[in-house]
PDB file of C-alpha atoms in Angstrom:
ATOM      1  CA  UNK F 214     -21.774   6.213  14.299  1.00  0.00           C
ATOM      2  CA  UNK F 215     -19.136   3.769  12.837  1.00  0.00           C
ATOM      3  CA  UNK F 216     -16.103   3.552  14.578  1.00  0.00           C
ATOM      4  CA  UNK F 217     -12.932   4.982  12.486  1.00  0.00           C
ATOM      5  CA  UNK F 218     -10.078   2.511  12.859  1.00  0.00           C
ATOM      6  CA  UNK F 219      -6.410   3.374  11.943  1.00  0.00           C
ATOM      7  CA  UNK F 220      -5.356   1.252   8.267  1.00  0.00           C
ATOM      8  CA  UNK F 221      -1.573  -0.507   8.532  1.00  0.00           C
ATOM      9  CA  UNK F 222       0.569   2.297   7.954  1.00  0.00           C
ATOM     10  CA  UNK F 223      -2.247   5.450   8.932  1.00  0.00           C
ATOM     11  CA  UNK F 224      -1.225   8.533  11.118  1.00  0.00           C
ATOM     12  CA  UNK F 225      -3.231   9.742  13.677  1.00  0.00           C
ATOM     13  CA  UNK F 226      -2.858  12.783  11.851  1.00  0.00           C
ATOM     14  CA  UNK F 227      -3.826  10.931   8.941  1.00  0.00           C
ATOM     15  CA  UNK F 228      -6.987  10.027  10.778  1.00  0.00           C
ATOM     16  CA  UNK F 229      -7.713  13.861  11.369  1.00  0.00           C
ATOM     17  CA  UNK F 230      -7.138  14.902   8.169  1.00  0.00           C
ATOM     18  CA  UNK F 231      -8.314  12.192   6.285  1.00  0.00           C
ATOM     19  CA  UNK F 232     -12.221  12.659   4.942  1.00  0.00           C
ATOM     20  CA  UNK F 233     -14.875   9.593   5.474  1.00  0.00           C
ATOM     21  CA  UNK F 234     -17.464   8.951   2.385  1.00  0.00           C
ATOM     22  CA  UNK F 235     -20.238   6.869   4.294  1.00  0.00           C
ATOM     23  CA  UNK F 236     -21.369   3.968   2.172  1.00  0.00           C
ATOM     24  CA  UNK F 237     -18.086   3.743   0.387  1.00  0.00           C
ATOM     25  CA  UNK F 238     -15.938   1.065   0.205  1.00  0.00           C
ATOM     26  CA  UNK F 239     -12.579   1.115  -1.202  1.00  0.00           C
ATOM     27  CA  UNK F 240     -10.509  -1.642  -2.065  1.00  0.00           C
ATOM     28  CA  UNK F 241      -7.026  -2.506  -3.888  1.00  0.00           C
ATOM     29  CA  UNK F 242      -3.186  -0.371  -3.230  1.00  0.00           C
ATOM     30  CA  UNK F 243      -3.869   1.900  -5.396  1.00  0.00           C
ATOM     31  CA  UNK F 244      -7.259   2.941  -3.851  1.00  0.00           C
ATOM     32  CA  UNK F 245      -5.547   2.747  -0.510  1.00  0.00           C
ATOM     33  CA  UNK F 246      -2.382   5.014  -2.136  1.00  0.00           C
ATOM     34  CA  UNK F 247      -5.249   7.534  -3.875  1.00  0.00           C
ATOM     35  CA  UNK F 248      -6.544   7.983   0.334  1.00  0.00           C
ATOM     36  CA  UNK F 249      -3.259   8.451   1.404  1.00  0.00           C
ATOM     37  CA  UNK F 250      -2.271  10.993  -0.837  1.00  0.00           C
ATOM     38  CA  UNK F 251      -5.974  12.822  -0.127  1.00  0.00           C
ATOM     39  CA  UNK F 252      -5.525  12.701   3.426  1.00  0.00           C
ATOM     40  CA  UNK F 253      -1.754  14.351   2.932  1.00  0.00           C
ATOM     41  CA  UNK F 254      -3.338  17.352   1.336  1.00  0.00           C
ATOM     42  CA  UNK F 255      -5.867  17.889   3.937  1.00  0.00           C
ATOM     43  CA  UNK F 256      -2.745  17.771   6.813  1.00  0.00           C
ATOM     44  CA  UNK F 257      -0.975  20.327   4.364  1.00  0.00           C
ATOM     45  CA  UNK F 258      -3.872  22.271   4.733  1.00  0.00           C
ATOM     46  CA  UNK F 259      -3.945  22.465   8.177  1.00  0.00           C
ATOM     47  CA  UNK F 260      -0.753  23.106   9.058  1.00  0.00           C
ATOM     48  CA  UNK F 261      -0.850  25.856   7.575  1.00  0.00           C
ATOM     49  CA  UNK F 262      -2.608  27.151   9.940  1.00  0.00           C
ATOM     50  CA  UNK F 263      -1.051  25.889  12.515  1.00  0.00           C
ATOM     51  CA  UNK F 264       2.821  24.690  13.977  1.00  0.00           C
ATOM     52  CA  UNK F 265       4.531  22.422  11.326  1.00  0.00           C
ATOM     53  CA  UNK F 266       3.890  19.397  13.444  1.00  0.00           C
ATOM     54  CA  UNK F 267       0.783  17.226  15.051  1.00  0.00           C
ATOM     55  CA  UNK F 268       1.918  16.014  19.121  1.00  0.00           C
ATOM     56  CA  UNK F 269       1.233  13.022  19.347  1.00  0.00           C
ATOM     57  CA  UNK F 270       2.418  12.914  23.032  1.00  0.00           C
ATOM     58  CA  UNK F 271       3.628  16.018  25.101  1.00  0.00           C
ATOM     59  CA  UNK F 272       3.836  15.230  28.716  1.00  0.00           C
ATOM     60  CA  UNK F 273       3.160  17.978  31.539  1.00  0.00           C
ATOM     61  CA  UNK F 274       4.412  19.586  33.334  1.00  0.00           C
ATOM     62  CA  UNK F 275       7.513  19.692  30.543  1.00  0.00           C
ATOM     63  CA  UNK F 276      10.646  18.199  31.538  1.00  0.00           C
ATOM     64  CA  UNK F 277      12.350  19.972  28.780  1.00  0.00           C
ATOM     65  CA  UNK F 278      13.359  23.671  29.956  1.00  0.00           C
ATOM     66  CA  UNK F 279      16.205  22.420  31.939  1.00  0.00           C
ATOM     67  CA  UNK F 280      17.810  20.547  29.262  1.00  0.00           C
ATOM     68  CA  UNK F 281      20.460  21.930  26.594  1.00  0.00           C
ATOM     69  CA  UNK F 282      21.921  18.963  25.292  1.00  0.00           C
ATOM     70  CA  UNK F 283      20.737  16.142  23.503  1.00  0.00           C
ATOM     71  CA  UNK F 284      21.867  13.072  22.081  1.00  0.00           C
ATOM     72  CA  UNK F 285      20.599  12.676  18.378  1.00  0.00           C
ATOM     73  CA  UNK F 286      20.507   9.308  17.498  1.00  0.00           C
ATOM     74  CA  UNK F 287      20.763   7.786  13.650  1.00  0.00           C
ATOM     75  CA  UNK F 288      17.447   7.794  11.758  1.00  0.00           C
ATOM     76  CA  UNK F 289      15.339   4.616  11.691  1.00  0.00           C
ATOM     77  CA  UNK F 290      13.521   2.995   8.889  1.00  0.00           C
ATOM     78  CA  UNK F 291      11.980  -0.383   9.744  1.00  0.00           C
ATOM     79  CA  UNK F 292       8.547  -0.878   8.577  1.00  0.00           C
ATOM     80  CA  UNK F 293       9.088   1.905   6.130  1.00  0.00           C
ATOM     81  CA  UNK F 294       6.147   2.266   3.288  1.00  0.00           C
ATOM     82  CA  UNK F 295       7.387   3.360   0.288  1.00  0.00           C
ATOM     83  CA  UNK F 296       4.872   4.514  -1.763  1.00  0.00           C
ATOM     84  CA  UNK F 297       2.166   1.682  -1.611  1.00  0.00           C
ATOM     85  CA  UNK F 298       4.933  -1.419  -0.866  1.00  0.00           C
ATOM     86  CA  UNK F 299       7.067  -2.180   1.594  1.00  0.00           C
ATOM     87  CA  UNK F 300      10.734  -1.218   1.260  1.00  0.00           C
ATOM     88  CA  UNK F 301      12.433  -4.256   0.205  1.00  0.00           C
ATOM     89  CA  UNK F 302       8.597  -4.649  -2.116  1.00  0.00           C
ATOM     90  CA  UNK F 303       9.661  -1.526  -3.662  1.00  0.00           C
ATOM     91  CA  UNK F 304      13.850  -2.444  -3.995  1.00  0.00           C
ATOM     92  CA  UNK F 305      12.492  -5.437  -5.869  1.00  0.00           C
ATOM     93  CA  UNK F 306      11.295  -3.473  -8.882  1.00  0.00           C
ATOM     94  CA  UNK F 307      14.338  -0.955  -9.047  1.00  0.00           C
ATOM     95  CA  UNK F 308      17.339  -1.759 -11.431  1.00  0.00           C
ATOM     96  CA  UNK F 309      21.224  -1.565  -9.737  1.00  0.00           C
ATOM     97  CA  UNK F 310      21.543   1.648 -10.062  1.00  0.00           C
ATOM     98  CA  UNK F 311      17.637   3.211  -8.292  1.00  0.00           C
ATOM     99  CA  UNK F 312      18.913   0.806  -5.125  1.00  0.00           C
ATOM    100  CA  UNK F 313      22.822   2.653  -4.797  1.00  0.00           C
ATOM    101  CA  UNK F 314      20.561   5.756  -5.064  1.00  0.00           C
ATOM    102  CA  UNK F 315      18.152   4.892  -2.789  1.00  0.00           C
ATOM    103  CA  UNK F 316      20.804   3.736  -0.071  1.00  0.00           C
ATOM    104  CA  UNK F 317      23.280   7.011  -0.547  1.00  0.00           C
ATOM    105  CA  UNK F 318      19.605   9.035  -0.365  1.00  0.00           C
ATOM    106  CA  UNK F 319      18.751   7.542   3.248  1.00  0.00           C
ATOM    107  CA  UNK F 320      22.193   7.947   4.591  1.00  0.00           C
ATOM    108  CA  UNK F 321      22.478  11.612   3.184  1.00  0.00           C
ATOM    109  CA  UNK F 322      18.838  12.059   5.007  1.00  0.00           C
ATOM    110  CA  UNK F 323      20.357  10.853   8.186  1.00  0.00           C
ATOM    111  CA  UNK F 324      23.347  13.075   8.308  1.00  0.00           C
ATOM    112  CA  UNK F 325      21.612  15.946   6.290  1.00  0.00           C
ATOM    113  CA  UNK F 326      18.443  15.496   9.724  1.00  0.00           C
ATOM    114  CA  UNK F 327      21.132  15.971  12.263  1.00  0.00           C
ATOM    115  CA  UNK F 328      23.312  19.093  10.737  1.00  0.00           C
ATOM    116  CA  UNK F 329      19.550  21.058   9.991  1.00  0.00           C
ATOM    117  CA  UNK F 330      18.539  20.305  13.148  1.00  0.00           C
ATOM    118  CA  UNK F 331      21.538  21.264  14.834  1.00  0.00           C
ATOM    119  CA  UNK F 332      22.293  24.803  12.798  1.00  0.00           C
ATOM    120  CA  UNK F 333      18.226  25.628  13.143  1.00  0.00           C
ATOM    121  CA  UNK F 334      18.499  25.479  17.480  1.00  0.00           C
ATOM    122  CA  UNK F 335      22.294  26.724  18.096  1.00  0.00           C
ATOM    123  CA  UNK F 336      21.444  27.680  21.647  1.00  0.00           C
ATOM    124  CA  UNK F 337      21.277  23.716  22.409  1.00  0.00           C
ATOM    125  CA  UNK F 338      24.194  21.355  22.028  1.00  0.00           C
ATOM    126  CA  UNK F 339      23.689  18.250  19.691  1.00  0.00           C
ATOM    127  CA  UNK F 340      26.223  14.658  20.122  1.00  0.00           C
ATOM    128  CA  UNK F 341      26.288  12.203  18.715  1.00  0.00           C
ATOM    129  CA  UNK F 342      24.834   8.660  20.046  1.00  0.00           C
ATOM    130  CA  UNK F 343      27.018   7.108  23.378  1.00  0.00           C
ATOM    131  CA  UNK F 344      28.853  10.579  23.415  1.00  0.00           C
ATOM    132  CA  UNK F 345      26.951  12.462  26.249  1.00  0.00           C
ATOM    133  CA  UNK F 346      23.947  11.272  29.037  1.00  0.00           C
ATOM    134  CA  UNK F 347      20.994  13.145  28.113  1.00  0.00           C
ATOM    135  CA  UNK F 348      17.745  13.066  26.577  1.00  0.00           C
ATOM    136  CA  UNK F 349      17.655  11.492  23.140  1.00  0.00           C
ATOM    137  CA  UNK F 350      15.830  12.361  19.810  1.00  0.00           C
ATOM    138  CA  UNK F 351      14.970   9.283  17.796  1.00  0.00           C
ATOM    139  CA  UNK F 352      13.742   9.788  14.718  1.00  0.00           C
ATOM    140  CA  UNK F 353      11.780   7.148  12.599  1.00  0.00           C
ATOM    141  CA  UNK F 354      10.949   7.538   8.673  1.00  0.00           C
ATOM    142  CA  UNK F 355       7.324   5.712   8.304  1.00  0.00           C
ATOM    143  CA  UNK F 356       6.888   6.918   5.019  1.00  0.00           C
ATOM    144  CA  UNK F 357       8.551   7.652   1.379  1.00  0.00           C
ATOM    145  CA  UNK F 358       6.623   9.102  -1.680  1.00  0.00           C
ATOM    146  CA  UNK F 359       9.598   8.299  -3.839  1.00  0.00           C
ATOM    147  CA  UNK F 360       8.903  10.393  -6.478  1.00  0.00           C
ATOM    148  CA  UNK F 361      10.562  11.174 -10.205  1.00  0.00           C
ATOM    149  CA  UNK F 362      11.882  13.527 -12.533  1.00  0.00           C
ATOM    150  CA  UNK F 363      11.837  12.832 -16.594  1.00  0.00           C
ATOM    151  CA  UNK F 364      11.535  16.265 -18.995  1.00  0.00           C
ATOM    152  CA  UNK F 365       7.776  15.705 -19.665  1.00  0.00           C
ATOM    153  CA  UNK F 366       6.435  14.802 -16.140  1.00  0.00           C
ATOM    154  CA  UNK F 367       7.029  14.817 -12.658  1.00  0.00           C
ATOM    155  CA  UNK F 368       6.456  13.400  -9.120  1.00  0.00           C
ATOM    156  CA  UNK F 369       7.736  15.399  -5.848  1.00  0.00           C
ATOM    157  CA  UNK F 370       9.080  13.481  -3.359  1.00  0.00           C
ATOM    158  CA  UNK F 371       7.659  13.136   0.770  1.00  0.00           C
ATOM    159  CA  UNK F 372       9.455  12.083   3.455  1.00  0.00           C
ATOM    160  CA  UNK F 373       6.899  11.469   6.918  1.00  0.00           C
ATOM    161  CA  UNK F 374       8.746  11.207  10.137  1.00  0.00           C
ATOM    162  CA  UNK F 375       7.951  10.065  13.403  1.00  0.00           C
ATOM    163  CA  UNK F 376      10.281  11.693  16.551  1.00  0.00           C
ATOM    164  CA  UNK F 377      10.363  11.105  20.311  1.00  0.00           C
ATOM    165  CA  UNK F 378      12.105  13.016  22.849  1.00  0.00           C
ATOM    166  CA  UNK F 379      13.128  10.407  25.119  1.00  0.00           C
ATOM    167  CA  UNK F 380      14.378  10.639  28.562  1.00  0.00           C
ATOM    168  CA  UNK F 381      17.947   9.411  30.434  1.00  0.00           C
ATOM    169  CA  UNK F 382      15.718   6.182  31.436  1.00  0.00           C
ATOM    170  CA  UNK F 383      14.889   5.735  27.669  1.00  0.00           C
ATOM    171  CA  UNK F 384      11.051   6.722  27.862  1.00  0.00           C
ATOM    172  CA  UNK F 385       9.664   8.895  25.188  1.00  0.00           C
ATOM    173  CA  UNK F 386       8.353  12.115  27.298  1.00  0.00           C
ATOM    174  CA  UNK F 387       7.562  13.676  23.982  1.00  0.00           C
ATOM    175  CA  UNK F 388       6.394  12.067  20.138  1.00  0.00           C
ATOM    176  CA  UNK F 389       5.715  13.979  17.431  1.00  0.00           C
ATOM    177  CA  UNK F 390       5.041  13.630  13.751  1.00  0.00           C
ATOM    178  CA  UNK F 391       6.600  15.782  11.154  1.00  0.00           C
ATOM    179  CA  UNK F 392       6.357  15.879   7.302  1.00  0.00           C
ATOM    180  CA  UNK F 393       8.072  17.320   4.238  1.00  0.00           C
ATOM    181  CA  UNK F 394       8.166  17.261   0.387  1.00  0.00           C
ATOM    182  CA  UNK F 395      10.648  18.004  -1.978  1.00  0.00           C
ATOM    183  CA  UNK F 396      10.366  19.097  -5.686  1.00  0.00           C
ATOM    184  CA  UNK F 397      11.471  17.482  -8.911  1.00  0.00           C
ATOM    185  CA  UNK F 398      13.128  19.295 -10.977  1.00  0.00           C
ATOM    186  CA  UNK F 399      16.312  19.148 -13.002  1.00  0.00           C
ATOM    187  CA  UNK F 400      18.068  21.052  -9.884  1.00  0.00           C
ATOM    188  CA  UNK F 401      17.398  17.306  -7.764  1.00  0.00           C
ATOM    189  CA  UNK F 402      16.597  14.795 -10.418  1.00  0.00           C
ATOM    190  CA  UNK F 403      17.688  11.610  -8.271  1.00  0.00           C
ATOM    191  CA  UNK F 404      15.529  10.167  -5.532  1.00  0.00           C
ATOM    192  CA  UNK F 405      19.264  10.724  -3.321  1.00  0.00           C
ATOM    193  CA  UNK F 406      18.506  14.720  -3.765  1.00  0.00           C
ATOM    194  CA  UNK F 407      15.465  15.145  -2.859  1.00  0.00           C
ATOM    195  CA  UNK F 408      15.579  12.679   0.202  1.00  0.00           C
ATOM    196  CA  UNK F 409      18.504  14.942   1.627  1.00  0.00           C
ATOM    197  CA  UNK F 410      16.705  18.246   0.609  1.00  0.00           C
ATOM    198  CA  UNK F 411      13.591  16.716   2.650  1.00  0.00           C
ATOM    199  CA  UNK F 412      15.903  15.857   5.601  1.00  0.00           C
ATOM    200  CA  UNK F 413      16.505  19.629   5.458  1.00  0.00           C
ATOM    201  CA  UNK F 414      12.825  20.808   6.488  1.00  0.00           C
ATOM    202  CA  UNK F 415      12.613  17.870   8.871  1.00  0.00           C
ATOM    203  CA  UNK F 416      15.483  19.372  10.898  1.00  0.00           C
ATOM    204  CA  UNK F 417      14.391  21.941  10.998  1.00  0.00           C
ATOM    205  CA  UNK F 418      10.558  21.189  12.271  1.00  0.00           C
ATOM    206  CA  UNK F 419      12.164  19.231  14.483  1.00  0.00           C
ATOM    207  CA  UNK F 420      13.847  22.356  15.661  1.00  0.00           C
ATOM    208  CA  UNK F 421      10.869  24.439  16.005  1.00  0.00           C
ATOM    209  CA  UNK F 422       9.401  22.087  18.260  1.00  0.00           C
ATOM    210  CA  UNK F 423      12.259  21.534  20.618  1.00  0.00           C
ATOM    211  CA  UNK F 424      12.611  25.239  20.806  1.00  0.00           C
ATOM    212  CA  UNK F 425       8.872  25.763  21.859  1.00  0.00           C
ATOM    213  CA  UNK F 426       9.766  23.064  24.427  1.00  0.00           C
ATOM    214  CA  UNK F 427      12.951  24.006  25.513  1.00  0.00           C
ATOM    215  CA  UNK F 428      12.452  27.877  25.535  1.00  0.00           C
ATOM    216  CA  UNK F 429       8.620  27.799  26.351  1.00  0.00           C
TER     217      UNK F 429
END
């Protein structure tokens, strides 16, 4: 049986959720993008049957039950894919208004994510970087489907995120993958608004995972 090799930008969740079609060979950005969307649908179906995260690493024995404070790093975006392109490649095709909305959206995502995480896990204290000697929540956005809204058509925004829980020495003890979608509607027509909405869900899911580890 042929080994399944992860494509660039593909996560372990994509690998587990994807459906291989033997004998067919796809090429081009459009087909890669279509494959990613198919994998997303499969992932969402699977997620509906269990927790809304995929565990990449969970240290055993669990080192988190004694922790009651965490530092939350700024959300990172290095090497993020936007649709079927790099962030820089996608931005080159946008006008000035869209580029400004994109920058605003990333700032809102980071802020809303931290706020959502804290509000959904009030039993634990969350600090900003360099404000506490504690385990660190390190989050990196790996993929964004920007979506769009017009009067006649719309596509939701989707955000994929990898979350690491690092110990005081900086080593990741737990790693999970989470996703969130935000509908493109009349009340959320811009990418900035939808990224903020997705961040609320991502923060909630991170909080749910932390609760399962801090209070097992």
